[in-house]
Amino acid sequence: MKVQDHVKLYRREDYEKLFRDKREFECPYPEEEVKKVEEYTKTEEYREKNFNRKALTINPAKACQPLGAVLCALGFKDTMPFVHGSQGCVAYFRSHLSRHFKEPVPAVSTSMTEDAAVFGGLSNMIEGLENAYALYKPKMFAISTTCMAEVIGDDLNAFIKKAKQQGIIPEDLPTPYANTPSFTGSHINGYDAMLKGILSYATQGLRAIKGEKINLILGFDTYSGNYREIKRILNMMGVPHIILADISDSLDSPNFGDYEMYPGGTSLEELRDSINSKATLSLQKYSSLKTGEFIKESWGQPFVNVPYPIGIRNTDLFIDTVKDLTGKEIPQELIEERGRVVDAIIDSYAYIHGKRFALIGDPDLLLGLLSFILELGGIPVHIVCTNGDEDFEREAYALLQREPLFGSEGKVYIKKDMWHLRSLLFTEPVDLLIGNSYCKALWKDTGIPLIRVGFPIFDRHHMHRYPILGYQGALNLLTLIVNTVLDELDRETKDSPSFDVIR
Amino acid sequence: MTRIIEQDTQRIVDEVLEVYPEKTKKERKKHLLANDPECSSSTCGLKSNVKSRPGVMTSRGCAYAGSKGVVWGPIKDMIHISHGPVGCGQYSWWSRRNYYTGKTGINAFGAMHITSDFQENDIVFGGDKKLEQLCREIREIFPLAKGISIQCECPVGLIGDDIESVARKMTKELGIPVIPVRCEGFRGISQSLGHHIANDSIRDWVLGKVKGILEKETPYDVLILGDYNIGGEAWSSRKILEEMGLRVIAQIPGDCTLNELTNMPRPKLILVHCYRSTNYIARYMEENFGIPWMEYNFFGPTKIYESMRKIAKRFDEKIIEQTEKVIEKYKPLMDSVIEQYRPRLEGKRVMLYVGGLRPRHIVGAYEDLGMVVVATGYEFAHRDDYERTYPELPKNSLIYDDPPHYELENFADALKPDLVGSGIKEKYVYHKMGIPFRQMHSWDYSGPYHGFDGFPVFARDMDMAVNNPSWKLIRRKGR
């Protein structure tokens, strides 16, 4: 039997008729008017109106702080992300992360309701800690807040202290916390706040004894493959290291027919040891602003930002920085790997040179992608960053100006959303669009092929398991970009003599 | 015939409860039950619709999810503002698969995230001014939007904004209805209150306030209520009703327009799909407009035939006769689906945990395929849902209300189901456990599962989950 599901069903004549007949009750606008408005939304005039919006946000490329805090918490072993506030938020964080990683995501809420809005959430916090500890036996609670708890001004620290005084949870159970109001910043700031909270709690009262390791912060990075790749490079170089908030095993765990709630993450021993490292290297500046300040001031440890190592130059810079920090040599194997990827780029550049790109995503990701596109001879045209600030804007322009031949056309739009980008794509078309899964709406409207990079990626499987960092990541991205161009070329030429088999 | 499952349900329940702190144990005990189909609330009395205990990892969402995500979100020609900070709208964006026809961003707005993106200033000084400005901008940017709803997130109620005033003012100024919905996430204890609040806002701000058009009425006019058109399932139900000779004058809220909402007082009969989320407005229509309503279930042939006949009986001979003809037309197809899939699924044990109606509605479809539902439960059901559930299930099957992650995992260990049907938060837990799983909120990106067109898809998907060879690749640790 040939089963027809939604993909085929609604193109069948009986359903086409059903849709037509249903219009009688829908009272729709006439088709000509819909067409007219659709065309109008593609114009310069509409673009101007669109960019004049002051209050209305449409399809923003950012999430809220506690989501970042939960992701950060998941990067530590035996740690339960614990969110103080309304329970719906936690249901959303879990769903959202699961849809991207295709993995279980544990997190608990204190389920605050109206009475907590009036009396405060102390009893919710206490009962929440008691229940979660009994059921899930974490070795650490990483506590963050939803906007409800922030608006009513719950005092996290006092609440946690009280829970411990009452013997609800052991005195020595680590309970780092962070205030993560969703009405400031975005998921990258929540990540930063939680990481700072965890580091400061875990190393409180400890005195640094300088060791040989270096700490790595990847930031709000949703590629489990990136963590594995960075570890592989460091191991290859023989660099002892601690990856802070390592989600690679907690959000990409093997299937052994058994569910484990805490399958991976930075161990609590490593966490406490991180104060002793030689230096901390952050790959995402904008995801670690507060954490960086803390490490410099409280640990007295060098805190070094390198650009997100996307592409050859950024990876070189990353590896050179590691070399400088540790005195370790770059192994031949890595040099050869670099050579192979550069060779691949040279084999493919012809299809990317001069291609015009639009990009949307988080600030560090965008800076990394920009650098790579410029290396390939691509032309970044629209760079949209919903959660970017003026510092990011300056940095992005500086990067573009470094390669005037390819970068001079690029325009950076901070605090703008995907609906702004839609206007940009219609009035100043480009060849390729880079962004998350939600950008498929832009692909649908404009026909510009979408290269899925960033978060969330819901509609393609396993992309997050492949690194986009390091030389290997550059090869993966290159393959993705060039093959998107080639797919598009086939589509474009399939009814013409140019439909070649060798490209 | 009473169906009985041989399992020591009570012992399993007691063992799972062991780990809880005393207070929570006492509370959770009341939410678990070994089913007796003869059960009534007075004899069994499963506790439901009360607060989830903090920290237990409930799957429940919030009132905003119930209103924006469920009831209002699918009304396709209106803009639904996620009013407050950016997250809520982000996480509920384009995720529920309530299909619609139309051009997104032009004359339909379902798969969009429209938000006031509250900043600190809005919290400190209030968001009403911004909301006014936002409504004006919607009118400019989306000239074909037929209306606006304001879906409140937590902070709005906490800072004391007066969105009702804004709504009244903007309705007048913009010439389209602007509807305030007080669905702040902290209200109530689950999505359920959000459904209720959304129903009330339709009653208070649409009925009698918004003028609609319905050219004529016929004696065969019905209205589908509470079908969210997940994967297009309201369409596959509508098709059956139309083939029976009925005229569906509105499909609420899946693929619904504002005009269809205004048709609420016009049908001869309201057909309620999800009782939990729309019974409020159905009752209101009955009490105030004298329009009768009835529930139906188009899941699996047994229930489809039963429901079609029940609906037909509300009309005349002509409809009854036509209904029999439709059943006759589809029966061979349904029989062949069963013939193909039943041998592959016979006796397989199913564990369910879903939302509004499916924990009971889909039982019949599984039974049509020879499968046994050994456990079921709801995220946010009330007493009347459980009363409707007891008779649908075999004796001794386990019923749970708002079970936390911990309970579900342990019940699965004890009951050893061959298939689990639940949501995205559960899906990958069961994948790790090596237990076949289907999402039964979103139909796991498949569907429809309703109606004659849906049942073959349902059967195919359940077979696919249970019998896919990849499960055999798992090499268990230490074995």
Coordinates of C-alpha atoms in Angstrom, one line a residue, chain A residues 1 3-6 9-10 12 14-15 18-19 22 24-29 33-35 37-38 40-41 46 49-50 52-60 62-64 67 80 86-88 91-96 98-99 102-104 106-115 117 124 127-128 130-132 134-137 147-148 151-152 182-185 253-261 418-419 422 438 440-441 444-445, chain B residues 19-21 23-24 51-58 60-62 64-65 76 85-87 90-95 97 99 103 105-107 112-115 117-120 123 130 133-134 137-138 140-144 146 154-155 158 186-189 213-214 231-232 235-236 238-239 247-249 251 255 257 259-260 336-337 340-341 405-406 409 424-425 428-429 431-433 445-448 453 456-457 460 474-477:
Chain A
M1 CA 0.0 0.0 0.0
V3 CA 0.7 5.6 2.1
Q4 CA 0.5 9.4 1.5
D5 CA 1.3 11.7 4.3
H6 CA 1.1 15.5 4.6
L9 CA -1.8 14.7 0.6
Y10 CA -2.3 18.4 0.5
R12 CA -4.0 16.2 -4.1
D14 CA -9.5 16.6 -3.2
Y15 CA -7.5 18.7 -0.8
L18 CA -11.2 21.6 0.1
F19 CA -8.9 24.6 0.4
K22 CA -13.0 26.7 2.6
E24 CA -16.0 30.9 1.4
F25 CA -15.8 31.1 5.1
E26 CA -12.4 32.7 5.5
C27 CA -13.4 36.1 4.1
P28 CA -9.9 36.5 2.6
Y29 CA -8.5 39.5 0.8
E33 CA -4.6 42.5 -3.4
V34 CA -2.5 39.8 -1.7
K35 CA -0.2 39.8 -4.7
V37 CA 1.0 43.7 -1.0
E38 CA 3.5 40.9 -1.5
Y40 CA 5.1 46.0 -2.2
T41 CA 7.0 44.3 0.6
Y46 CA 8.7 49.2 2.2
K49 CA 9.2 51.7 6.6
N50 CA 10.6 48.5 7.8
N52 CA 11.8 52.8 10.7
R53 CA 10.3 50.3 13.2
K54 CA 10.9 51.4 16.8
A55 CA 8.8 49.0 18.9
L56 CA 8.1 46.0 16.7
T57 CA 10.5 43.1 16.5
I58 CA 9.8 40.4 13.8
N59 CA 11.7 37.1 13.7
P60 CA 14.7 38.1 15.8
K62 CA 18.2 35.8 19.5
A63 CA 16.9 33.9 22.6
C64 CA 16.8 34.9 26.2
L67 CA 18.6 29.5 27.8
M80 CA 21.5 20.0 37.2
S86 CA 7.9 30.1 36.0
Q87 CA 7.9 26.5 34.9
G88 CA 6.9 27.1 31.2
A91 CA 9.8 23.4 29.3
Y92 CA 10.7 25.7 26.4
F93 CA 14.5 25.6 27.1
R94 CA 14.4 21.8 27.2
S95 CA 12.4 21.6 24.0
H96 CA 14.4 24.1 22.1
S98 CA 16.4 19.0 22.3
R99 CA 15.2 20.0 18.9
K102 CA 18.4 15.6 19.2
E103 CA 19.4 14.7 22.8
P104 CA 17.6 14.6 26.1
P106 CA 17.5 17.7 31.8
A107 CA 16.6 20.9 33.7
V108 CA 14.3 21.7 36.6
S109 CA 12.1 24.7 37.5
T110 CA 10.9 26.0 40.8
S111 CA 7.4 26.2 39.2
M112 CA 6.5 29.7 40.6
T113 CA 2.9 30.7 40.3
E114 CA 0.6 33.6 41.4
D115 CA 1.2 33.1 45.1
A117 CA 4.4 36.4 42.7
N124 CA 9.5 27.2 45.8
E127 CA 11.1 22.6 47.9
G128 CA 12.6 22.6 44.4
E130 CA 14.8 19.2 48.1
N131 CA 12.9 17.4 45.4
A132 CA 15.5 17.7 42.6
A134 CA 16.2 13.5 46.1
L135 CA 15.2 12.5 42.5
Y136 CA 18.2 13.4 40.4
K137 CA 21.1 13.4 42.9
C147 CA 12.2 37.1 34.2
M148 CA 9.4 36.4 36.8
V151 CA 10.9 41.2 38.3
I152 CA 9.7 40.4 41.8
S182 CA 15.5 37.8 29.9
F183 CA 14.8 41.5 29.5
T184 CA 18.5 42.4 29.1
G185 CA 21.0 41.0 26.7
S253 CA 26.2 11.0 24.1
P254 CA 26.6 7.4 22.9
N255 CA 23.6 5.1 22.8
F256 CA 24.2 2.1 25.1
G257 CA 20.6 1.3 25.6
D258 CA 20.5 3.1 28.9
Y259 CA 19.6 6.6 29.8
E260 CA 22.1 8.5 31.8
M261 CA 21.1 11.9 33.1
M418 CA 15.2 38.7 10.0
W419 CA 12.4 40.9 8.7
R422 CA 14.2 40.2 4.2
Y438 CA 14.5 30.0 10.8
K440 CA 14.4 29.0 5.6
A441 CA 11.5 31.5 5.6
K444 CA 11.3 30.5 0.7
D445 CA 10.5 34.2 0.0
Chain B
V19 CA 12.6 7.9 46.5
Y20 CA 10.5 11.0 47.1
P21 CA 10.8 13.2 50.1
K23 CA 5.7 15.6 51.5
T24 CA 6.1 15.1 47.7
K51 CA 0.4 22.6 41.1
S52 CA 3.5 20.7 40.0
R53 CA 5.9 20.2 42.8
P54 CA 9.0 22.4 42.3
G55 CA 12.2 20.7 41.2
V56 CA 10.7 17.4 40.0
M57 CA 11.1 18.1 36.3
T58 CA 7.6 18.4 35.1
R60 CA 4.3 21.1 31.8
G61 CA 4.4 24.5 30.3
C62 CA 2.6 27.7 31.1
Y64 CA 1.2 31.7 27.7
A65 CA 2.0 28.4 26.0
K76 CA -3.8 32.7 10.8
P85 CA 10.9 39.5 26.7
V86 CA 12.2 37.8 23.6
G87 CA 12.4 34.1 24.8
Q90 CA 11.4 32.4 20.2
Y91 CA 10.8 29.0 21.7
S92 CA 7.2 28.8 20.5
W93 CA 8.0 30.0 17.0
W94 CA 6.9 27.7 14.1
S95 CA 7.1 24.7 16.3
R97 CA 2.9 22.4 13.1
Y99 CA -0.7 24.0 9.2
K103 CA 1.3 33.6 2.3
G105 CA 4.1 37.5 6.3
I106 CA 1.6 38.9 3.8
N107 CA -1.9 37.6 4.6
M112 CA 6.3 34.1 12.7
H113 CA 7.7 35.5 15.9
I114 CA 6.3 39.0 16.6
T115 CA 7.5 40.4 19.9
D117 CA 11.2 42.3 23.0
F118 CA 11.0 43.9 26.4
Q119 CA 14.2 45.7 27.7
E120 CA 15.0 46.8 31.2
I123 CA 10.1 46.8 32.9
K130 CA 5.7 50.7 23.4
Q133 CA 3.6 52.1 18.9
L134 CA 4.0 48.4 18.1
E137 CA 3.8 49.6 13.2
I138 CA 2.0 46.3 12.6
E140 CA 2.1 49.7 8.5
I141 CA 4.2 46.6 8.1
F142 CA 1.5 44.0 7.7
P143 CA -1.4 45.9 6.0
L144 CA -3.4 42.7 5.5
K146 CA -7.1 41.3 10.1
C154 CA 5.2 37.0 32.8
P155 CA 6.5 40.5 33.4
L158 CA 3.8 41.8 37.4
F186 CA 2.8 32.4 36.1
R187 CA -1.0 32.3 36.0
G188 CA -2.4 28.9 36.9
I189 CA -0.4 25.7 37.0
I213 CA -19.6 37.5 7.1
L214 CA -21.6 34.4 6.5
G231 CA 0.2 18.3 10.3
G232 CA -3.1 19.2 8.7
W235 CA -8.4 19.1 7.1
S236 CA -8.6 15.3 7.0
R238 CA -13.2 18.3 7.6
K239 CA -13.1 16.1 4.5
R247 CA -21.1 22.1 5.8
V248 CA -18.2 23.2 8.0
I249 CA -18.6 26.9 8.4
Q251 CA -12.6 25.4 11.7
D255 CA -6.1 27.1 9.8
T257 CA -9.4 33.1 10.1
N259 CA -14.0 35.7 10.1
E260 CA -14.4 32.0 11.0
S336 CA -6.4 -3.3 4.2
V337 CA -4.4 -1.0 6.5
Q340 CA -1.0 -5.0 6.5
Y341 CA 0.1 -3.6 9.8
H405 CA 10.8 12.8 34.3
Y406 CA 11.8 10.5 37.1
E409 CA 11.7 6.8 33.2
I424 CA 10.1 16.2 22.4
K425 CA 11.4 16.5 26.0
Y428 CA 15.6 11.3 23.2
V429 CA 15.4 9.8 26.7
H431 CA 16.0 6.7 22.2
K432 CA 18.9 6.3 24.7
M433 CA 16.9 3.6 26.5
Y445 CA 6.9 15.8 11.9
S446 CA 4.6 13.4 10.1
G447 CA 0.8 13.2 10.0
P448 CA -2.0 13.7 9.7
D453 CA -6.4 9.8 5.3
P456 CA -2.7 4.8 7.1
V457 CA 0.0 7.3 8.1
R460 CA 2.9 3.2 8.9
I474 CA 22.4 -0.9 20.1
R475 CA 25.1 -2.7 22.0
R476 CA 24.3 -2.5 25.7
K477 CA 27.1 -1.6 28.1

